[in-house]
Short mmCIF file of N, CA, C and O in Angstrom, two decimals:
data_model
loop_
_atom_site.label_atom_id
_atom_site.label_comp_id
_atom_site.label_asym_id
_atom_site.label_seq_id
_atom_site.Cartn_x
_atom_site.Cartn_y
_atom_site.Cartn_z
N MET R 18 96.65 109.87 111.64
CA MET R 18 95.99 109.10 112.67
C MET R 18 96.59 109.40 114.03
O MET R 18 96.92 108.53 114.78
N THR R 19 96.74 110.66 114.33
CA THR R 19 97.35 111.01 115.61
C THR R 19 96.38 111.78 116.49
O THR R 19 96.78 112.53 117.34
N SER R 20 95.11 111.58 116.29
CA SER R 20 94.16 112.22 117.18
C SER R 20 93.95 111.34 118.39
O SER R 20 94.47 110.25 118.48
N GLY R 21 93.17 111.81 119.31
CA GLY R 21 92.86 111.01 120.49
C GLY R 21 93.97 111.06 121.52
O GLY R 21 94.76 111.98 121.59
N ALA R 22 94.05 110.00 122.32
CA ALA R 22 94.98 109.96 123.44
C ALA R 22 96.43 110.07 123.01
O ALA R 22 97.24 110.69 123.68
N ALA R 23 96.79 109.48 121.87
CA ALA R 23 98.19 109.51 121.42
C ALA R 23 98.62 110.93 121.09
O ALA R 23 99.77 111.31 121.33
N ALA R 24 97.72 111.75 120.55
CA ALA R 24 98.06 113.12 120.19
C ALA R 24 98.33 113.96 121.43
O ALA R 24 99.04 114.97 121.36
N ASP R 25 97.78 113.57 122.56
CA ASP R 25 97.97 114.31 123.80
C ASP R 25 99.32 114.02 124.44
O ASP R 25 99.68 114.65 125.42
N ARG R 26 100.07 113.05 123.92
CA ARG R 26 101.37 112.67 124.46
C ARG R 26 102.43 112.83 123.39
O ARG R 26 102.83 111.85 122.77
N PRO R 27 102.92 114.05 123.15
CA PRO R 27 103.86 114.25 122.05
C PRO R 27 105.18 113.52 122.24
O PRO R 27 105.91 113.31 121.29
N ASP R 28 105.49 113.09 123.46
CA ASP R 28 106.75 112.40 123.72
C ASP R 28 106.68 110.91 123.40
O ASP R 28 107.68 110.21 123.48
N SER R 29 105.52 110.40 123.02
CA SER R 29 105.41 108.99 122.70
C SER R 29 104.82 108.83 121.30
O SER R 29 104.04 109.64 120.85
N ALA R 30 105.22 107.77 120.64
CA ALA R 30 104.70 107.47 119.31
C ALA R 30 103.24 107.05 119.44
O ALA R 30 102.88 106.36 120.40
N PRO R 31 102.40 107.43 118.48
CA PRO R 31 100.99 107.02 118.54
C PRO R 31 100.86 105.52 118.30
O PRO R 31 101.66 104.91 117.62
N HIS R 32 99.86 104.95 118.93
CA HIS R 32 99.55 103.54 118.77
C HIS R 32 98.11 103.42 118.28
O HIS R 32 97.24 104.17 118.70
N TYR R 33 97.87 102.46 117.42
CA TYR R 33 96.50 102.26 116.96
C TYR R 33 95.57 101.95 118.11
O TYR R 33 94.40 102.28 118.08
N ARG R 34 96.10 101.34 119.16
CA ARG R 34 95.24 100.99 120.30
C ARG R 34 94.67 102.23 120.98
O ARG R 34 93.70 102.15 121.71
N ASP R 35 95.29 103.40 120.74
CA ASP R 35 94.82 104.65 121.32
C ASP R 35 93.81 105.36 120.43
O ASP R 35 93.31 106.42 120.80
N GLU R 36 93.55 104.83 119.28
CA GLU R 36 92.68 105.47 118.29
C GLU R 36 91.30 104.83 118.29
O GLU R 36 91.09 103.75 118.83
N GLU R 37 90.38 105.50 117.63
CA GLU R 37 89.04 104.98 117.43
C GLU R 37 89.13 103.81 116.45
O GLU R 37 89.50 104.00 115.29
N PRO R 38 88.84 102.59 116.89
CA PRO R 38 89.04 101.41 116.04
C PRO R 38 88.33 101.47 114.68
O PRO R 38 88.91 101.09 113.67
N ARG R 39 87.12 101.94 114.67
CA ARG R 39 86.38 101.98 113.40
C ARG R 39 87.06 102.92 112.41
O ARG R 39 87.20 102.59 111.24
N ARG R 40 87.51 104.08 112.88
CA ARG R 40 88.17 105.04 112.00
C ARG R 40 89.49 104.48 111.49
O ARG R 40 89.83 104.60 110.31
N VAL R 41 90.25 103.86 112.37
CA VAL R 41 91.53 103.26 111.97
C VAL R 41 91.28 102.19 110.91
O VAL R 41 91.97 102.14 109.89
N ALA R 42 90.30 101.33 111.15
CA ALA R 42 90.00 100.26 110.21
C ALA R 42 89.60 100.83 108.85
O ALA R 42 90.04 100.33 107.80
N GLU R 43 88.79 101.88 108.85
CA GLU R 43 88.38 102.50 107.59
C GLU R 43 89.58 103.10 106.86
O GLU R 43 89.72 102.94 105.65
N GLU R 44 90.44 103.82 107.59
CA GLU R 44 91.61 104.44 106.98
C GLU R 44 92.57 103.38 106.43
O GLU R 44 93.09 103.51 105.32
N LEU R 45 92.80 102.34 107.21
CA LEU R 45 93.69 101.27 106.75
C LEU R 45 93.09 100.53 105.56
O LEU R 45 93.82 100.15 104.63
N GLY R 46 91.79 100.35 105.57
CA GLY R 46 91.13 99.70 104.44
C GLY R 46 91.28 100.50 103.16
O GLY R 46 91.58 99.94 102.10
N ARG R 47 91.10 101.82 103.25
CA ARG R 47 91.27 102.67 102.06
C ARG R 47 92.71 102.64 101.58
O ARG R 47 92.98 102.56 100.37
N ALA R 48 93.65 102.68 102.51
CA ALA R 48 95.07 102.65 102.13
C ALA R 48 95.42 101.31 101.48
O ALA R 48 96.15 101.26 100.48
N ALA R 49 94.89 100.21 102.02
CA ALA R 49 95.16 98.89 101.46
C ALA R 49 94.58 98.76 100.06
O ALA R 49 95.22 98.20 99.16
N GLU R 50 93.38 99.30 99.86
CA GLU R 50 92.77 99.25 98.52
C GLU R 50 93.58 100.06 97.52
O GLU R 50 93.79 99.63 96.38
N ALA R 51 94.07 101.22 97.94
CA ALA R 51 94.89 102.05 97.05
C ALA R 51 96.19 101.33 96.70
O ALA R 51 96.61 101.32 95.53
N LEU R 52 96.83 100.73 97.68
CA LEU R 52 98.07 99.98 97.43
C LEU R 52 97.80 98.80 96.50
O LEU R 52 98.55 98.59 95.54
N ALA R 53 96.76 98.04 96.76
CA ALA R 53 96.43 96.90 95.92
C ALA R 53 96.18 97.34 94.48
O ALA R 53 96.62 96.67 93.54
N GLY R 54 95.52 98.47 94.31
CA GLY R 54 95.27 98.99 92.97
C GLY R 54 96.55 99.34 92.24
O GLY R 54 96.72 99.03 91.06
N ARG R 55 97.47 99.99 92.96
CA ARG R 55 98.76 100.34 92.35
C ARG R 55 99.54 99.09 92.00
O ARG R 55 100.14 99.01 90.93
N LEU R 56 99.59 98.13 92.89
CA LEU R 56 100.34 96.90 92.62
C LEU R 56 99.72 96.11 91.47
O LEU R 56 100.44 95.50 90.67
N ALA R 57 98.41 96.12 91.36
CA ALA R 57 97.72 95.39 90.29
C ALA R 57 98.05 95.97 88.92
O ALA R 57 98.00 95.25 87.92
N ARG R 58 98.40 97.24 88.86
CA ARG R 58 98.72 97.87 87.58
C ARG R 58 100.18 97.68 87.15
O ARG R 58 100.56 98.05 86.05
N LEU R 59 100.99 97.08 88.00
CA LEU R 59 102.39 96.86 87.64
C LEU R 59 102.51 95.79 86.56
O LEU R 59 101.79 94.80 86.58
N THR R 60 103.43 96.00 85.64
CA THR R 60 103.71 95.00 84.61
C THR R 60 104.77 94.04 85.14
O THR R 60 105.41 94.30 86.16
N ALA R 61 105.00 92.96 84.41
CA ALA R 61 106.04 92.01 84.81
C ALA R 61 107.40 92.70 84.88
O ALA R 61 108.19 92.44 85.79
N ASP R 62 107.67 93.58 83.94
CA ASP R 62 108.94 94.32 83.96
C ASP R 62 109.04 95.25 85.16
O ASP R 62 110.12 95.43 85.72
N ASP R 63 107.91 95.84 85.56
CA ASP R 63 107.92 96.75 86.72
C ASP R 63 108.40 96.05 87.98
O ASP R 63 109.12 96.63 88.78
N TRP R 64 108.01 94.81 88.18
CA TRP R 64 108.35 94.08 89.40
C TRP R 64 109.85 93.90 89.55
O TRP R 64 110.37 93.80 90.64
N HIS R 65 110.56 93.85 88.43
CA HIS R 65 112.01 93.62 88.46
C HIS R 65 112.81 94.91 88.33
O HIS R 65 114.04 94.87 88.32
N ARG R 66 112.13 96.03 88.26
CA ARG R 66 112.80 97.32 88.12
C ARG R 66 113.53 97.67 89.41
O ARG R 66 113.01 97.50 90.50
N ASP R 67 114.77 98.15 89.25
CA ASP R 67 115.53 98.61 90.40
C ASP R 67 115.79 100.10 90.24
O ASP R 67 115.40 100.70 89.24
N ASP R 68 116.42 100.68 91.23
CA ASP R 68 116.75 102.11 91.20
C ASP R 68 118.26 102.22 91.04
O ASP R 68 119.00 101.79 91.93
N PRO R 69 118.72 102.76 89.94
CA PRO R 69 120.17 102.83 89.72
C PRO R 69 120.90 103.68 90.76
O PRO R 69 122.12 103.57 90.89
N ARG R 70 120.18 104.47 91.53
CA ARG R 70 120.82 105.26 92.58
C ARG R 70 121.17 104.41 93.79
O ARG R 70 121.96 104.83 94.64
N LEU R 71 120.59 103.22 93.89
CA LEU R 71 120.87 102.33 95.01
C LEU R 71 122.02 101.39 94.64
O LEU R 71 122.16 100.97 93.50
N ALA R 72 122.83 101.07 95.62
CA ALA R 72 124.03 100.28 95.37
C ALA R 72 123.75 98.82 95.02
O ALA R 72 124.57 98.17 94.39
N ASP R 73 122.62 98.30 95.42
CA ASP R 73 122.33 96.88 95.24
C ASP R 73 121.22 96.69 94.21
O ASP R 73 120.07 97.08 94.45
N PRO R 74 121.52 96.09 93.06
CA PRO R 74 120.49 95.90 92.03
C PRO R 74 119.38 94.93 92.44
O PRO R 74 118.36 94.84 91.77
N ARG R 75 119.57 94.21 93.55
CA ARG R 75 118.51 93.31 94.02
C ARG R 75 117.39 94.08 94.71
O ARG R 75 116.34 93.51 95.03
N LEU R 76 117.57 95.38 94.94
CA LEU R 76 116.55 96.19 95.59
C LEU R 76 115.53 96.64 94.53
O LEU R 76 115.53 97.75 94.04
N THR R 77 114.65 95.71 94.21
CA THR R 77 113.66 95.92 93.16
C THR R 77 112.30 96.25 93.75
O THR R 77 112.09 96.18 94.97
N VAL R 78 111.36 96.55 92.88
CA VAL R 78 109.98 96.77 93.32
C VAL R 78 109.46 95.52 94.03
O VAL R 78 108.81 95.62 95.08
N ASP R 79 109.79 94.35 93.51
CA ASP R 79 109.38 93.10 94.15
C ASP R 79 109.95 93.01 95.56
O ASP R 79 109.22 92.69 96.51
N PHE R 80 111.23 93.29 95.72
CA PHE R 80 111.89 93.25 97.03
C PHE R 80 111.20 94.18 98.03
O PHE R 80 110.85 93.78 99.13
N PHE R 81 111.00 95.44 97.62
CA PHE R 81 110.40 96.40 98.54
C PHE R 81 108.95 96.06 98.86
O PHE R 81 108.49 96.27 99.98
N THR R 82 108.23 95.51 97.89
CA THR R 82 106.84 95.12 98.14
C THR R 82 106.78 93.97 99.14
O THR R 82 105.95 93.97 100.05
N ARG R 83 107.66 92.99 98.98
CA ARG R 83 107.70 91.86 99.93
C ARG R 83 107.98 92.37 101.35
O ARG R 83 107.35 91.92 102.31
N HIS R 84 108.90 93.28 101.48
CA HIS R 84 109.24 93.79 102.81
C HIS R 84 108.13 94.68 103.37
O HIS R 84 107.88 94.67 104.57
N LEU R 85 107.47 95.41 102.51
CA LEU R 85 106.31 96.19 102.95
C LEU R 85 105.24 95.27 103.51
O LEU R 85 104.71 95.50 104.60
N LEU R 86 104.93 94.20 102.78
CA LEU R 86 103.91 93.26 103.25
C LEU R 86 104.35 92.56 104.53
O LEU R 86 103.52 92.31 105.42
N HIS R 87 105.62 92.27 104.63
CA HIS R 87 106.17 91.67 105.85
C HIS R 87 105.97 92.60 107.05
O HIS R 87 105.52 92.19 108.12
N ASP R 88 106.27 93.89 106.84
CA ASP R 88 106.08 94.87 107.93
C ASP R 88 104.61 95.02 108.30
O ASP R 88 104.27 95.14 109.47
N ILE R 89 103.74 95.00 107.30
CA ILE R 89 102.30 95.09 107.57
C ILE R 89 101.86 93.90 108.42
O ILE R 89 101.08 94.04 109.36
N ALA R 90 102.36 92.71 108.09
CA ALA R 90 102.01 91.52 108.86
C ALA R 90 102.46 91.66 110.31
O ALA R 90 101.73 91.29 111.24
N HIS R 91 103.66 92.20 110.52
CA HIS R 91 104.14 92.43 111.89
C HIS R 91 103.23 93.43 112.61
O HIS R 91 102.89 93.23 113.78
N ASP R 92 102.88 94.51 111.92
CA ASP R 92 102.03 95.53 112.54
C ASP R 92 100.66 94.96 112.89
O ASP R 92 100.11 95.25 113.95
N LEU R 93 100.12 94.14 112.01
CA LEU R 93 98.83 93.52 112.29
C LEU R 93 98.92 92.60 113.49
O LEU R 93 98.05 92.62 114.38
N ALA R 94 99.97 91.81 113.56
CA ALA R 94 100.15 90.93 114.72
C ALA R 94 100.26 91.74 116.00
O ALA R 94 99.71 91.36 117.03
N GLU R 95 100.97 92.86 115.93
CA GLU R 95 101.10 93.71 117.11
C GLU R 95 99.75 94.27 117.52
O GLU R 95 99.40 94.30 118.70
N ALA R 96 98.96 94.70 116.54
CA ALA R 96 97.65 95.27 116.85
C ALA R 96 96.72 94.23 117.46
O ALA R 96 95.98 94.51 118.40
N VAL R 97 96.78 93.01 116.95
CA VAL R 97 95.91 91.95 117.42
C VAL R 97 96.33 91.45 118.80
O VAL R 97 95.51 91.15 119.64
N HIS R 98 97.64 91.38 119.02
CA HIS R 98 98.16 90.79 120.25
C HIS R 98 98.66 91.81 121.26
O HIS R 98 99.15 91.43 122.31
N ASP R 99 98.56 93.10 120.96
CA ASP R 99 99.15 94.13 121.81
C ASP R 99 98.41 94.23 123.14
O ASP R 99 97.25 94.57 123.19
N ASP R 100 99.11 93.92 124.21
CA ASP R 100 98.54 94.09 125.54
C ASP R 100 99.32 95.11 126.35
O ASP R 100 99.15 95.23 127.56
N GLY R 101 100.24 95.81 125.67
CA GLY R 101 101.01 96.84 126.33
C GLY R 101 102.27 96.34 127.02
O GLY R 101 103.02 97.13 127.56
N ALA R 102 102.51 95.06 127.02
CA ALA R 102 103.68 94.52 127.71
C ALA R 102 104.82 94.35 126.73
O ALA R 102 104.66 93.73 125.68
N ASP R 103 105.99 94.90 127.04
CA ASP R 103 107.14 94.82 126.16
C ASP R 103 107.57 93.38 125.92
O ASP R 103 107.92 93.01 124.81
N ALA R 104 107.55 92.55 126.93
CA ALA R 104 107.96 91.15 126.77
C ALA R 104 107.01 90.43 125.82
O ALA R 104 107.45 89.66 124.96
N ALA R 105 105.73 90.68 125.95
CA ALA R 105 104.76 90.05 125.05
C ALA R 105 104.97 90.53 123.63
O ALA R 105 104.87 89.77 122.68
N HIS R 106 105.29 91.81 123.47
CA HIS R 106 105.54 92.36 122.15
C HIS R 106 106.72 91.66 121.50
O HIS R 106 106.67 91.25 120.33
N ALA R 107 107.79 91.50 122.22
CA ALA R 107 108.98 90.84 121.68
C ALA R 107 108.67 89.40 121.31
O ALA R 107 109.08 88.91 120.26
N GLU R 108 107.94 88.70 122.16
CA GLU R 108 107.59 87.31 121.89
C GLU R 108 106.69 87.21 120.68
O GLU R 108 106.89 86.37 119.80
N ASN R 109 105.68 88.07 120.60
CA ASN R 109 104.77 88.06 119.46
C ASN R 109 105.52 88.40 118.18
O ASN R 109 105.27 87.82 117.13
N GLY R 110 106.44 89.36 118.24
CA GLY R 110 107.21 89.74 117.06
C GLY R 110 108.06 88.59 116.55
O GLY R 110 108.14 88.34 115.35
N ALA R 111 108.69 87.86 117.47
CA ALA R 111 109.52 86.72 117.06
C ALA R 111 108.66 85.63 116.44
O ALA R 111 109.02 85.05 115.41
N ALA R 112 107.52 85.35 117.03
CA ALA R 112 106.63 84.32 116.50
C ALA R 112 106.10 84.75 115.13
O ALA R 112 106.02 83.94 114.20
N THR R 113 105.74 86.01 114.97
CA THR R 113 105.25 86.50 113.69
C THR R 113 106.34 86.40 112.64
O THR R 113 106.08 86.01 111.51
N HIS R 114 107.57 86.75 113.01
CA HIS R 114 108.66 86.68 112.05
C HIS R 114 108.84 85.26 111.54
O HIS R 114 109.03 85.04 110.34
N LEU R 115 108.71 84.27 112.40
CA LEU R 115 108.81 82.88 111.97
C LEU R 115 107.69 82.52 111.01
O LEU R 115 107.91 81.84 110.02
N ARG R 116 106.47 83.01 111.28
CA ARG R 116 105.34 82.70 110.41
C ARG R 116 105.45 83.42 109.07
O ARG R 116 104.93 82.98 108.08
N MET R 117 106.15 84.57 109.04
CA MET R 117 106.19 85.41 107.85
C MET R 117 107.38 85.11 106.94
O MET R 117 107.61 85.81 105.99
N ARG R 118 108.13 84.06 107.22
CA ARG R 118 109.30 83.75 106.40
C ARG R 118 108.94 83.61 104.93
O ARG R 118 109.76 83.89 104.07
N GLY R 119 107.73 83.24 104.60
CA GLY R 119 107.33 83.08 103.23
C GLY R 119 107.34 84.38 102.44
O GLY R 119 107.34 84.37 101.22
N PHE R 120 107.36 85.53 103.12
CA PHE R 120 107.41 86.80 102.41
C PHE R 120 108.81 87.13 101.92
O PHE R 120 108.98 87.99 101.12
N HIS R 121 109.81 86.43 102.42
CA HIS R 121 111.18 86.71 101.98
C HIS R 121 111.43 86.01 100.65
O HIS R 121 111.15 84.84 100.50
N GLY R 122 111.98 86.76 99.72
CA GLY R 122 112.25 86.20 98.39
C GLY R 122 113.53 85.45 98.32
O GLY R 122 114.33 85.36 99.14
#
């Protein structure tokens, strides 16, 4: 999703606000459906599976999924409230974080 105005500025990270909204919505919708399908196929044991290569056994599929959803919520809030002002971004992020506390296990 780096076409359009964001692709013309290699020194800056692309923003969804610089993209064609319909295309972004379609791409995000397909990605969300794919993720939901994968998560729906997980068994109860899968949710508690950890990676023995990681130092903390609490880093399970459940943990990473909660944090993924938390990040998505922040990104959505940024997209909805993004007016390009850094101060507004920080304020919106803090408010979103307070609303998203339920995603923390």
